[in-house]
Each structure stands twice: as structure tokens, then as C-alpha cells.
Coordinates of C-alpha atoms in Angstrom, one line a residue:
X1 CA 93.8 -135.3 -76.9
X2 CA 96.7 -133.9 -75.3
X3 CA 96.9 -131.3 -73.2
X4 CA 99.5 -128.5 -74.0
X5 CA 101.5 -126.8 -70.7
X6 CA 103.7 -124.3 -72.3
X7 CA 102.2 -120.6 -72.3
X8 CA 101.3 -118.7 -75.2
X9 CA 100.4 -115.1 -76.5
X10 CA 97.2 -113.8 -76.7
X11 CA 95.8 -110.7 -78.1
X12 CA 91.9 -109.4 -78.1
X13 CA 91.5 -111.9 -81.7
X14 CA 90.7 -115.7 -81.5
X15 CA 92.9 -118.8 -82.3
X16 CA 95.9 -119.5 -82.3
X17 CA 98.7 -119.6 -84.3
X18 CA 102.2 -121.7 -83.9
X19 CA 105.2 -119.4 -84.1
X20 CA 108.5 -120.9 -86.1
X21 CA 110.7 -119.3 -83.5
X22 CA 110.6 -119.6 -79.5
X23 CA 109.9 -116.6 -77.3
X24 CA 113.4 -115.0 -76.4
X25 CA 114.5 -114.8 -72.9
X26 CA 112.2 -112.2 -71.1
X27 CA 113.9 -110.6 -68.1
X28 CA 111.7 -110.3 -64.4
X29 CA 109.0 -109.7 -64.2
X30 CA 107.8 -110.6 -67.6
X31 CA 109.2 -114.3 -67.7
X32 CA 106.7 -116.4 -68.8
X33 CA 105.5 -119.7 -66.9
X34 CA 103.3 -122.4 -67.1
X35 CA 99.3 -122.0 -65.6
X36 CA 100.7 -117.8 -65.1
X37 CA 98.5 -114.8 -66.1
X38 CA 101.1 -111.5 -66.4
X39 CA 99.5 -108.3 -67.8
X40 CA 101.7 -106.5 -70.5
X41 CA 101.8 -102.5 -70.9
X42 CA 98.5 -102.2 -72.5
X43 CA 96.3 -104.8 -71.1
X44 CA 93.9 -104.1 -73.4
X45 CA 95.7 -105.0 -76.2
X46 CA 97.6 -108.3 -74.9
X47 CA 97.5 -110.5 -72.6
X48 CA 99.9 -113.5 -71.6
X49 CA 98.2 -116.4 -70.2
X50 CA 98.4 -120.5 -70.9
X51 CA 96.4 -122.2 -73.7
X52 CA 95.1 -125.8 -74.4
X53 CA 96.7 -127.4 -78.0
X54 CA 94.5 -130.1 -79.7
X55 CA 96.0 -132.4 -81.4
X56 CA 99.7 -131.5 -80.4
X57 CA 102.9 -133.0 -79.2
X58 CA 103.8 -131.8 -75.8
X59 CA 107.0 -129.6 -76.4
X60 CA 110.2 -129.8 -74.2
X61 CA 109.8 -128.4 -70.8
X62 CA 113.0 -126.5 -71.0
X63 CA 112.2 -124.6 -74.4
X64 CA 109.1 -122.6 -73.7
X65 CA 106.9 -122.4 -77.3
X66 CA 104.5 -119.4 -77.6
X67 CA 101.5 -118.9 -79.7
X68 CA 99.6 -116.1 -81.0
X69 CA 96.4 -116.5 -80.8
X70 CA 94.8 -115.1 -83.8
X71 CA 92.1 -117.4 -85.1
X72 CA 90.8 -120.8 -86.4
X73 CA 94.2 -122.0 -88.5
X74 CA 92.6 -122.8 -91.7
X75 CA 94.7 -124.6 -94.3
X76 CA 93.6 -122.0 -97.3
X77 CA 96.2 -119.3 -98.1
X78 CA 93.5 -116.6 -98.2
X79 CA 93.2 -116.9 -94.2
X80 CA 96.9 -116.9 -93.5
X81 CA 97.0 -113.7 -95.3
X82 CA 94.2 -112.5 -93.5
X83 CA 95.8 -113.2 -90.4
X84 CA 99.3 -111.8 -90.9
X85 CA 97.8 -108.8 -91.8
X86 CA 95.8 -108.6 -88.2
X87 CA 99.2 -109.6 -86.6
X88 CA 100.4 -106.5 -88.5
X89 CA 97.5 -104.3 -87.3
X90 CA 98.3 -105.1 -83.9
X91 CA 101.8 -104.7 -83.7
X92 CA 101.2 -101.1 -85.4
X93 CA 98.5 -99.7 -82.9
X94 CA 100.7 -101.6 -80.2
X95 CA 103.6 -99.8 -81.1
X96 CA 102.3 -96.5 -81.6
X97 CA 100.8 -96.6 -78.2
X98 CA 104.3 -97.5 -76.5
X99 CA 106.5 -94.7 -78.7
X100 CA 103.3 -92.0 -78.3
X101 CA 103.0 -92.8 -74.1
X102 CA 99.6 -92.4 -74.3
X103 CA 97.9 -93.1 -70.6
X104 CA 96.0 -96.5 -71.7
X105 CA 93.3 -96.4 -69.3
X106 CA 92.2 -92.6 -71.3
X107 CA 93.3 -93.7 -74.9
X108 CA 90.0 -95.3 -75.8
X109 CA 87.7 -92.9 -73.4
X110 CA 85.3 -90.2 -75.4
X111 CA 83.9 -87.8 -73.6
X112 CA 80.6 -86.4 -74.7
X113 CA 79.6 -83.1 -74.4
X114 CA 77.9 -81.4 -71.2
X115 CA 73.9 -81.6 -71.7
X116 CA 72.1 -79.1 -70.7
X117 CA 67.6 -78.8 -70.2
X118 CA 66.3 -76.2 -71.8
X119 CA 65.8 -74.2 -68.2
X120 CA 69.3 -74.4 -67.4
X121 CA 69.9 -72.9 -70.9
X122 CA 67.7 -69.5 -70.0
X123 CA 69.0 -69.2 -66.9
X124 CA 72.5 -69.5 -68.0
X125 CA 71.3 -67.4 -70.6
X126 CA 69.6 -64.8 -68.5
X127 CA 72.5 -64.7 -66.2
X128 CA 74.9 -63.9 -68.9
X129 CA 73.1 -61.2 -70.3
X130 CA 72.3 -59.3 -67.1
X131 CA 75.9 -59.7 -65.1
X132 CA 77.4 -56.1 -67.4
X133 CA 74.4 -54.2 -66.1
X134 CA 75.5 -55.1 -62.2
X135 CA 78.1 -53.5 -60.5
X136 CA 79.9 -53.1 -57.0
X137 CA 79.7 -50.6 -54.7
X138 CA 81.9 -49.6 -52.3
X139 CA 81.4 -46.9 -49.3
X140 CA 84.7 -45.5 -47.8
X141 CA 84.7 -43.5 -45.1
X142 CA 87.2 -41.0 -43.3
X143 CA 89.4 -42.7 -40.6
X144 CA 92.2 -40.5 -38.5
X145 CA 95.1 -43.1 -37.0
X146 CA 95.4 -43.3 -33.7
X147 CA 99.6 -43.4 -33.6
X148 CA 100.5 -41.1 -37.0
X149 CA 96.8 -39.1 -37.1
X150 CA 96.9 -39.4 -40.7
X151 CA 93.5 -39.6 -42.1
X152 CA 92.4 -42.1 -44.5
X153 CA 90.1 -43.3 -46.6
X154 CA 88.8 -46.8 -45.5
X155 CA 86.2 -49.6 -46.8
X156 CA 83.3 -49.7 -44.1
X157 CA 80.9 -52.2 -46.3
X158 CA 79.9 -52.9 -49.9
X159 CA 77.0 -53.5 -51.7
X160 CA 75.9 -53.7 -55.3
X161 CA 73.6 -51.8 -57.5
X162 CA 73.0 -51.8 -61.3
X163 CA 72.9 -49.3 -64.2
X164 CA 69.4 -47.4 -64.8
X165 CA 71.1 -45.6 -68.4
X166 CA 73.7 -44.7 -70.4
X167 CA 74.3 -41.5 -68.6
X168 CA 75.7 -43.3 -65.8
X169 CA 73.1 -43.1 -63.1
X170 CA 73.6 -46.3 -60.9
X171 CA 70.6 -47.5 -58.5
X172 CA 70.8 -49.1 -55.5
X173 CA 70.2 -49.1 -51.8
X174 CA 70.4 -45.9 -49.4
X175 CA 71.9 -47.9 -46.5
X176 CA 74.5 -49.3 -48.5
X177 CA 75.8 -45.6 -49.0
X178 CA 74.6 -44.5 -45.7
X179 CA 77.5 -42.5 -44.5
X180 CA 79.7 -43.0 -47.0
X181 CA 82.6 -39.7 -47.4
X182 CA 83.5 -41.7 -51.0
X183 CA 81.8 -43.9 -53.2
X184 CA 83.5 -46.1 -55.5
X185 CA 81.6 -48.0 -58.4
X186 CA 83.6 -51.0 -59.9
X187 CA 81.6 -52.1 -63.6
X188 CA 81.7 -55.9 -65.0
X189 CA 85.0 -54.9 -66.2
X190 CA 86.5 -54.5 -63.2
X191 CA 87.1 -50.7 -64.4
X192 CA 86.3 -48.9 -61.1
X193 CA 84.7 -45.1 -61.4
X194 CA 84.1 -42.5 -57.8
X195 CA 80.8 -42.1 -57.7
X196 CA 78.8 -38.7 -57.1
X197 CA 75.7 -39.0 -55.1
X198 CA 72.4 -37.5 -57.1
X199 CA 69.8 -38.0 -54.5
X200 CA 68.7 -40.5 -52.0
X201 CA 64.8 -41.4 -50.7
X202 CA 65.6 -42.8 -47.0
X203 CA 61.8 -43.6 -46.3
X204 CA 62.1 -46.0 -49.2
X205 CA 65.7 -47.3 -48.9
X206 CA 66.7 -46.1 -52.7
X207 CA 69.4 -43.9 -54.0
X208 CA 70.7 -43.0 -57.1
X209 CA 74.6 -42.2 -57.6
X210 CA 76.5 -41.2 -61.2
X211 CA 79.8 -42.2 -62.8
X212 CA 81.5 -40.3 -64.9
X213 CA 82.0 -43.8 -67.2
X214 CA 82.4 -44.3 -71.3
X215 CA 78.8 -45.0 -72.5
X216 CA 80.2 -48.5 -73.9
X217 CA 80.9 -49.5 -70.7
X218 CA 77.6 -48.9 -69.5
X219 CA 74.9 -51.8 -69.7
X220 CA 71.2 -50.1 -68.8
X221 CA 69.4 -53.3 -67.2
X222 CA 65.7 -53.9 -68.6
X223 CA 62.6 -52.5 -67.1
X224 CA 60.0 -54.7 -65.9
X225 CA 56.7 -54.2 -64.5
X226 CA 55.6 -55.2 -61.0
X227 CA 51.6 -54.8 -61.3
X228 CA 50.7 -57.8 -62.8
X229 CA 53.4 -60.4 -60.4
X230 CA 51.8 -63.6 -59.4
X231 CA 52.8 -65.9 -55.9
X232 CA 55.0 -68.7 -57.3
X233 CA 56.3 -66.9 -60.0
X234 CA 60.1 -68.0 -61.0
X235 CA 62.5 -64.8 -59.8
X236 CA 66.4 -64.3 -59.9
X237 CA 68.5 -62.6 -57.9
X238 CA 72.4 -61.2 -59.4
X239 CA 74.8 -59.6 -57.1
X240 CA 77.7 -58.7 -57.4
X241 CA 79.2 -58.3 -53.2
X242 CA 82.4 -58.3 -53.4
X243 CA 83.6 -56.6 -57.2
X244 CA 85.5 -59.7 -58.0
X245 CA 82.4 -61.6 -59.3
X246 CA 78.8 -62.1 -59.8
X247 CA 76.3 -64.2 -57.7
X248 CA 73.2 -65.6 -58.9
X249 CA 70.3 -66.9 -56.6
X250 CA 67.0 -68.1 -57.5
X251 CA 63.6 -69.1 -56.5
X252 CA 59.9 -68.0 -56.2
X253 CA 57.9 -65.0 -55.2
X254 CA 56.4 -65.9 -51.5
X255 CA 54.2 -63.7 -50.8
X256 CA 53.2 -59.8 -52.6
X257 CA 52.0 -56.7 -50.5
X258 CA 54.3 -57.3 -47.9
X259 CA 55.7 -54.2 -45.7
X260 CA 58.5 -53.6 -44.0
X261 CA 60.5 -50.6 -42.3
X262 CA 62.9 -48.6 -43.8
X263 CA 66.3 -49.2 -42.4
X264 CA 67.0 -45.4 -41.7
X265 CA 64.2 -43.4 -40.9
X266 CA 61.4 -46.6 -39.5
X267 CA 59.1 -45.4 -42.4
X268 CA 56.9 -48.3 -43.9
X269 CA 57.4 -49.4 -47.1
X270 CA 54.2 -51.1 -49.0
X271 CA 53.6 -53.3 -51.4
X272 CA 57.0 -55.4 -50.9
X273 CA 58.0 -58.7 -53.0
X274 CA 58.4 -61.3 -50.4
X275 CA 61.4 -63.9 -52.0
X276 CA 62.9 -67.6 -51.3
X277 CA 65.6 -66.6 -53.1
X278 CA 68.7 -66.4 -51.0
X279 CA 70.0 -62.7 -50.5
X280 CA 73.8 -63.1 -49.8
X281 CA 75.6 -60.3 -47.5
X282 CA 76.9 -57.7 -50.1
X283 CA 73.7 -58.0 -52.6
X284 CA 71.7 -55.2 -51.2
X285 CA 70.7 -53.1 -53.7
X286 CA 71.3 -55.8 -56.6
X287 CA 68.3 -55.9 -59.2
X288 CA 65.3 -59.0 -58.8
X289 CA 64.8 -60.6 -62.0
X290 CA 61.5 -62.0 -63.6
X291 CA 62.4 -65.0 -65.8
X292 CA 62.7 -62.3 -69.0
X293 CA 65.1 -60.9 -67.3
X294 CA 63.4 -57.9 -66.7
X295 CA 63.7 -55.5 -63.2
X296 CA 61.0 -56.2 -61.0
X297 CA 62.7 -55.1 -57.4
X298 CA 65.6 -54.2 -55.3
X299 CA 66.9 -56.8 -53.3
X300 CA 66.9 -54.4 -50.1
X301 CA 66.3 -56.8 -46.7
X302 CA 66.6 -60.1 -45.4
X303 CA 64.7 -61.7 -42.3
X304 CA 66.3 -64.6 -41.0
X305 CA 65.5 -65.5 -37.4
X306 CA 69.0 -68.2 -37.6
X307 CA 71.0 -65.0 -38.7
X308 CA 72.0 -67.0 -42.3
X309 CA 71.1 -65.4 -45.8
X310 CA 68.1 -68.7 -46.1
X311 CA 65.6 -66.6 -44.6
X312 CA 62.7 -64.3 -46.2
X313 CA 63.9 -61.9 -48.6
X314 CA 62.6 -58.7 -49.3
X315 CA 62.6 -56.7 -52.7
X316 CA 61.0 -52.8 -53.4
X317 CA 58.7 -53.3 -56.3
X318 CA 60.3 -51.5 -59.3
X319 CA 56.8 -49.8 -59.5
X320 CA 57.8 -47.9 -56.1
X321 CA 61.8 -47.7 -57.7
X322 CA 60.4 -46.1 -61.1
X323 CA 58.7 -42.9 -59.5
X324 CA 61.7 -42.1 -56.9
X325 CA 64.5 -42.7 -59.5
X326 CA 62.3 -40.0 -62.0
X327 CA 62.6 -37.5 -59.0
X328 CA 65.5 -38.2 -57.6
X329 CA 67.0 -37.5 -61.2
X330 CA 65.4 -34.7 -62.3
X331 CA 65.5 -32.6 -58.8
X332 CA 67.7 -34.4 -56.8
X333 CA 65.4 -34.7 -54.2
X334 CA 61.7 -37.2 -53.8
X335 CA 59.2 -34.3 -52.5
X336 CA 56.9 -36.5 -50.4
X337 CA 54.6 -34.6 -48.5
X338 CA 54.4 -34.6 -44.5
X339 CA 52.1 -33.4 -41.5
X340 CA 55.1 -31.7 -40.2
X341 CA 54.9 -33.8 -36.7
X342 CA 56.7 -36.1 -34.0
X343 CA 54.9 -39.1 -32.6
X344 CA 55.1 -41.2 -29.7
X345 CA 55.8 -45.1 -30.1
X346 CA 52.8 -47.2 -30.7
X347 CA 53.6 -49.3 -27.2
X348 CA 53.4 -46.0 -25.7
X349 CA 50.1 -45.1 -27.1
X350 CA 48.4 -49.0 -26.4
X351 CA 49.3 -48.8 -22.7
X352 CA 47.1 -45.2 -22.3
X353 CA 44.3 -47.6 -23.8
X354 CA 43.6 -45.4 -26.6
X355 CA 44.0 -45.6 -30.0
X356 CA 45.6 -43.9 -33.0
X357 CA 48.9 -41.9 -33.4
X358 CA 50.0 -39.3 -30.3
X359 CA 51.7 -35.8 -31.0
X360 CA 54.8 -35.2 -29.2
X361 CA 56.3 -32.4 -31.3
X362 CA 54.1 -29.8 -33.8
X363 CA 56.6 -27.1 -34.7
X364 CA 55.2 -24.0 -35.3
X365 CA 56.7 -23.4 -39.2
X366 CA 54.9 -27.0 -40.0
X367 CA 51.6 -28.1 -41.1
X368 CA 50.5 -29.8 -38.2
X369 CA 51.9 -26.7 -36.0
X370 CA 50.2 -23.9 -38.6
X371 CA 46.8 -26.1 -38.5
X372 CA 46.7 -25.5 -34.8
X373 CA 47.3 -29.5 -33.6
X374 CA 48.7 -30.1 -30.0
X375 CA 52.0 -31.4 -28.6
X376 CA 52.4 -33.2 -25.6
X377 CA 54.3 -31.0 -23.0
X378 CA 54.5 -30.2 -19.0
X379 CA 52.4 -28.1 -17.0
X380 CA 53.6 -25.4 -14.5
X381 CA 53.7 -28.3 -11.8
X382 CA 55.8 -30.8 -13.7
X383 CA 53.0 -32.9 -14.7
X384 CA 52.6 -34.8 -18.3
X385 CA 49.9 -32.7 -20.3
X386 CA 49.2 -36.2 -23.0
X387 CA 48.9 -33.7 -26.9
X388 CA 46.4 -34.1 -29.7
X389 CA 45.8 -38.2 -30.6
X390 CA 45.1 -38.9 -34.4
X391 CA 42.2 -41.0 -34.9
X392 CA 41.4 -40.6 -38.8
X393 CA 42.8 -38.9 -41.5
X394 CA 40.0 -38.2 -44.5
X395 CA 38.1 -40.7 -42.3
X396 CA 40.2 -43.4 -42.9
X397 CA 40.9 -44.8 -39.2
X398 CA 44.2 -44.5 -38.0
X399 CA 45.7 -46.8 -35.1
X400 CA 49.3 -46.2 -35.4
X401 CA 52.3 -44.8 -37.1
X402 CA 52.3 -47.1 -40.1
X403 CA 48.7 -46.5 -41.0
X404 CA 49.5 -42.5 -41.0
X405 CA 52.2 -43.1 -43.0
X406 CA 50.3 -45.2 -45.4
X407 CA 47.7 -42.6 -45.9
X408 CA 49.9 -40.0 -46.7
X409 CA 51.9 -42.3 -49.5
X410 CA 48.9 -41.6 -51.3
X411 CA 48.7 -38.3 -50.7
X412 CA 50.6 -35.5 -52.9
X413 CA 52.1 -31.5 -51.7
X414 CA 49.6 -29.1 -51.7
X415 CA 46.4 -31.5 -51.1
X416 CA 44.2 -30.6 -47.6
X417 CA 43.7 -33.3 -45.3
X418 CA 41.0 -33.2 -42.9
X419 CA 42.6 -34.8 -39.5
X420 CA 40.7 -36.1 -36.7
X421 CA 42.0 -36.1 -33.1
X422 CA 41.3 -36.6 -29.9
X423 CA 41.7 -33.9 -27.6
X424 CA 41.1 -34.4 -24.1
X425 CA 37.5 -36.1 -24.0
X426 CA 36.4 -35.2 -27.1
X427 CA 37.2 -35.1 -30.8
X428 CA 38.2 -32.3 -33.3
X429 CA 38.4 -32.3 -37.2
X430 CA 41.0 -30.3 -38.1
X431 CA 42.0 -29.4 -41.9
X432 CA 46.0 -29.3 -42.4
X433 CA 47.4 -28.2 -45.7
X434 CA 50.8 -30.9 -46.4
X435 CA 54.1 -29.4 -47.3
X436 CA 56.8 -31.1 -49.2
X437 CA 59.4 -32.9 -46.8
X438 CA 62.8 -30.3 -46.0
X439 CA 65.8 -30.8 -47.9
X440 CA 68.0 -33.5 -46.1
X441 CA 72.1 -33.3 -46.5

């Protein structure tokens, strides 16, 4: 068997195939040699390489002979036929790659579309359908310049809030307006609105502001319950902090009944939803989502001893949200009643050994002050004169600020309270009639 040197053609089909007519001179660097590999436009198509000839006579080593290797020769007419018209298939596609300039490593490639699980799908879902009710808030406040004295108007922080209906009430945090001069409220849309404030509740961190916005424009988010939540129950959390787009966290309630301080006035807040999921700077006020997307919370606080937004997050049950937004709608104002007093800071009171809540300040137009209770003041000689101490209030027991304030939560204007104290070195019950809390600008 001889062994044939000259190189030959060769395509993705088998066999080969004697041509009548030598190659034509090919110019660098596709000149073709003996034992050479040499990769042509579309490699995947053709491919020059050296092939074995049974049964041939060894062709002159000046005159290069080429092959194309198509297949078993077979001496029947049908199989010529066949393979001219594979030759023919080849040189089409080949040519209509090289005229089209068609990348060849992406000509064959099919790209199959994105899977999604079906939880991916609600929360994409979910997201979508909840971003138009989430807005942008901005508070501006009044700046003078030092070098022209021109006052102007100037971003001091931002927040976001949603829309409670299609009157244009927006909801969200007090101390994201908290000295605001101007409001501005910029929708989905980007359509931006000035803001008018209705009412605010600073012992409870919620306000209520209105926009003056086409009711098409306005996307009332869903109202939940927050009763019936469960620890490990899947929330979300959509903000939207800087008006140029929404954010979405996610995670788990932690932890329910939590209690924190209000921001502005140091007044407790009960019955908190404790949140993994990540509260960004700019989301106060944003709504907290149950996987229905219904409102459960206000996204209001974060704790995070490192100072990032991966700490504990806090939301105000939408049970709490429901009852202030009624009032602060209907009178502008959340008439929580009061004792109409001033207290001393619970350190204060645990290093005097006693316990329960110290007067420093009954004014005489209060409750407390009408009901007869002690201040703390000075004697003729300068000397500290210690006021009433609160012990109990309807004889529940009463150790520091937070349990007075608890007690009256679930107290209403009007009711009588009968108030324990401890005067000197013995203790009074004293009945005090509440008042609604003064109007506050």
C-alpha cells in the first residue's frame, strides 16, 4: 500500500474524492504543504490537513493534488450524484457565511430563554405590581448664602413613602419630614408634586402628606393585616431613596412585639415587626410587604451596631399605621391622651433606689397639675425637695417611663385613672382625669 504525501481538502463529510484539476496557487499563509494542518475562515466547516491514499500512485512532488474528502468512492452513479450534491451544499452554506460576515464562533450558538422558579416569578411579580404605589420624598429646607444672602430652597434628606388612596394622601415617616419648609413627592413616573402636610403622630413616627396629583397617577397600595403575623414568615421591603428608582429587599420576620423609641419625642412604640430584611438609607418610611403583597408595616428604623444597613430592621405594624392615618385624616391631628407631666430620666430615678416614674414638672392647667400631684422643686435654702414618684397606674406597676407610656396607649381622653405615688414615706392614690395631647405646629 502506498502511502500518499500530497495534502488534501477536507470538510466535516467522510472520504475522499480525487479532483480532475490541481489546487491553484494559494498566496501566504494559506499555501498548502505536506504533514501541515492550516485552519480556513470557518473552521467548522473546512479544514486543510494531509490524507493517506490506498491503492495510489504517488503524484509529483512539484504539482500538489488535493482531495475532497467526501465519502467512500463507490463505483455506482447514484453515489456520485449524491456526493456532488453535498459538495454543492457545502460550497453554498460556505459561501453564504463568507458574503453575510457572520462571526462563526455565534453562527451556530442558540440561546435559550432565561428560566425562572416559580418564587422568583411572585416576587418579580409582587415587585412589579407594588413599585407605582411607592414614591420619593424629598424634604427641602430654607438656606440663606453666606456671600449673596439669597435664600434658597435646598435638599436636607429624602425618604420614601407610598400612596394610602386615590385622593392623594401619601404615608410615610415623621422624621423623614421633620423640619422640612417644602415637601416634594416624585410618583413612579417620575412626575414630581409639592406636598402639603395633613398631620403628623411624632410618638409613633407616622405622617400623612397630600398631592394635588391626577387620580390615574395614583396607585393606593393593599392593606394587610398585622394580627395574625407569624416569626419566619417571608416579608419584602420596596423603596424607593433616591426618585430615580426602586429598591427591593427581602427576608423574614425576626422577632414580633418588639419596641422601640420614637426618633423625636423618646416615646415607646409597641408591638414592632423585628426584620432581616435590609433597610437601605433613604427607605424610611417605604411600605413592608407580606408575600401577597399586602401592607403590613413601615420600614421606620434600623439597628446596626457596624453602622451598615445588615442590621435589625424595624417596621410599625400597619395595625398601629391604620388608627393614626384615620385621625390624622379626618382631624389632622391623633388625640392621644396624657397625664399632663415631666419626668426625670430612669438612671436618675434607679440611683435614689426607688422605683417608678419621678415628677419634675406638673403644670397647673394639666391633669396631673389639676389632680393635685407634686413636682420636684427647691426649698427656701436651695435644697432638692425629690416630687411625687408613680408607682402604679390602675394598679398596674410602673418602674419607668416606658411602662407609663404603655399604660396610657391603652387608655383613651376622658377616661379616670387612679395613680399611685409615692410621697415622701408613704403612698397616695390619686384619681386624674386625661386630656387629649395640645395641638403641636
Amino acid at each position: 500500500m502506498a502511502t500518499a504525501t500530497s495534502p488534501v481538502v477536507s470538510t466535516l463529510f467522510h472520504g475522499t474524492l480525487p479532483l480532475k484539476k490541481p489546487l491553484p496557487h494559494l498566496p501566504n499563509p494559506l499555501r498548502l504543504h505536506s504533514h501541515t494542518t492550516i485552519l480556513t475562515r470557518f473552521p467548522s466547516i473546512s479544514l486543510l490537513r494531509p490524507s493517506i491514499l490506498p491503492n495510489s500512485r504517488r503524484p509529483p512532488t512539484n504539482t500538489p493534488t488535493c482531495f475532497l474528502k467526501l465519502g467512500t468512492i463507490k463505483t455506482s452513479l447514484s453515489s456520485a450524484l449524491d456526493s456532488l450534491l453535498i459538495l454543492f451544499t457545502s460550497a453554498a452554506l460556505s459561501s453564504a457565511l463568507f458574503f453575510a460576515d457572520v462571526d462563526p464562533a455565534s453562527a451556530f450558538v442558540l440561546t435559550t430563554p432565561r428560566k425562572l422558579q416559580t418564587d422568583e416569578l411572585a416576587t418579580v411579580r409582587l415587585f412589579q405590581e407594588n413599585t407605582p404605589s411607592v414614591v420619593n420624598i424629598t424634604n427641602l429646607a430654607v438656606r440663606q448664602d453666606a456671600f449673596t444672602l439669597d435664600v434658597l430652597e435646598v435638599p436636607q434628606g429624602s425618604g420614601s413613602g407610598f400612596v394610602w388612596d386615590k385622593k392623594g394622601h401619601i404615608v410615610t415617616n415623621y422624621h423623614v419630614i421633620r423640619g422640612a419648609s417644602d415637601i416634594r413627592v416624585t410618583l413612579a413616573d417620575q412626575s414630581t408634586y409639592d406636598a402639603k402636610v395633613v398631620g403628623f403622630d411624632q410618638d409613633k413616627d407616622v405622617a400623612v402628606l397630600r398631592v394635588d396629583a391626577p387620580k390615574d397617577k395614583l396607585r393606593p397600595i393593599p392593606i394587610g393585616i398585622s394580627a395574625d403575623l407569624l416569626v419566619g414568615q417571608k416579608v419584602f421591603a420596596i423603596g424607593n431613596p433616591f426618585g430615580l428608582d426602586h429598591t427591593l429587599t427581602t427576608g423574614v420576620i425576626s422577632g414580633l412585639r418588639r419596641e422601640i423609641s420614637s426618633a423625636a419625642t423618646g416615646r415607646p412604640i409597641q408591638d414592632v415587626i423585628q426584620t432581616d430584611a435590609a433597610i437601605n438609607p433613604g427607605n424610611s418610611g417605604g411600605p413592608l410587604l407580606d408575600s401577597s403583597g399586602n401592607l403590613i408595616g413601615i420600614n421606620t428604623a434600623i439597628y446596626s451596631p457596624s453602622g451598615v444597613s445588615s442590621g435589625v430592621g424595624f417596621s410599625i405594624p400597619v395595625d398601629t399605621v391604620n388608627g393614626i392615618v384615620d385621625q390624622l385624616v379626618r382631624f389632622g391631628k391623633v388625640t392621644r391622651p396624657i397625664l399632663g407631666i415631666k419626668f426625670a430620666p430612669d438612671q436618675s430615678v434607679e440611683q435614689l433606689g426607688v422605683s417608678g416614674v419621678l415628677v419634675l414638672d406638673a403644670p397647673a392647667n394639666g391633669p396631673a397639675g389639676k389632680a393635685g400631684l407634686r413636682p420636684t422643686k427647691r426649698d427656701s435654702y436651695g435644697r432638692l425637695v425629690l416630687g411625687d414618684i408613680i408607682t402604679s397606674v390602675n394598679g398596674i406597676k410602673v418602674t419607668n417611663g416606658s411602662d407609663l407610656y404603655r399604660i396610657l396607649d391603652q387608655c383613651k381622653v376622658g377616661d379616670t385613672v387612679t395613680v399611685e405615688v409615692l410621697r415622701g414615706d408613704h403612698k397616695e392614690k390619686i384619681p386624674v382625669a386625661l386630656e387629649p395631647k395640645p395641638d403641636e405646629s
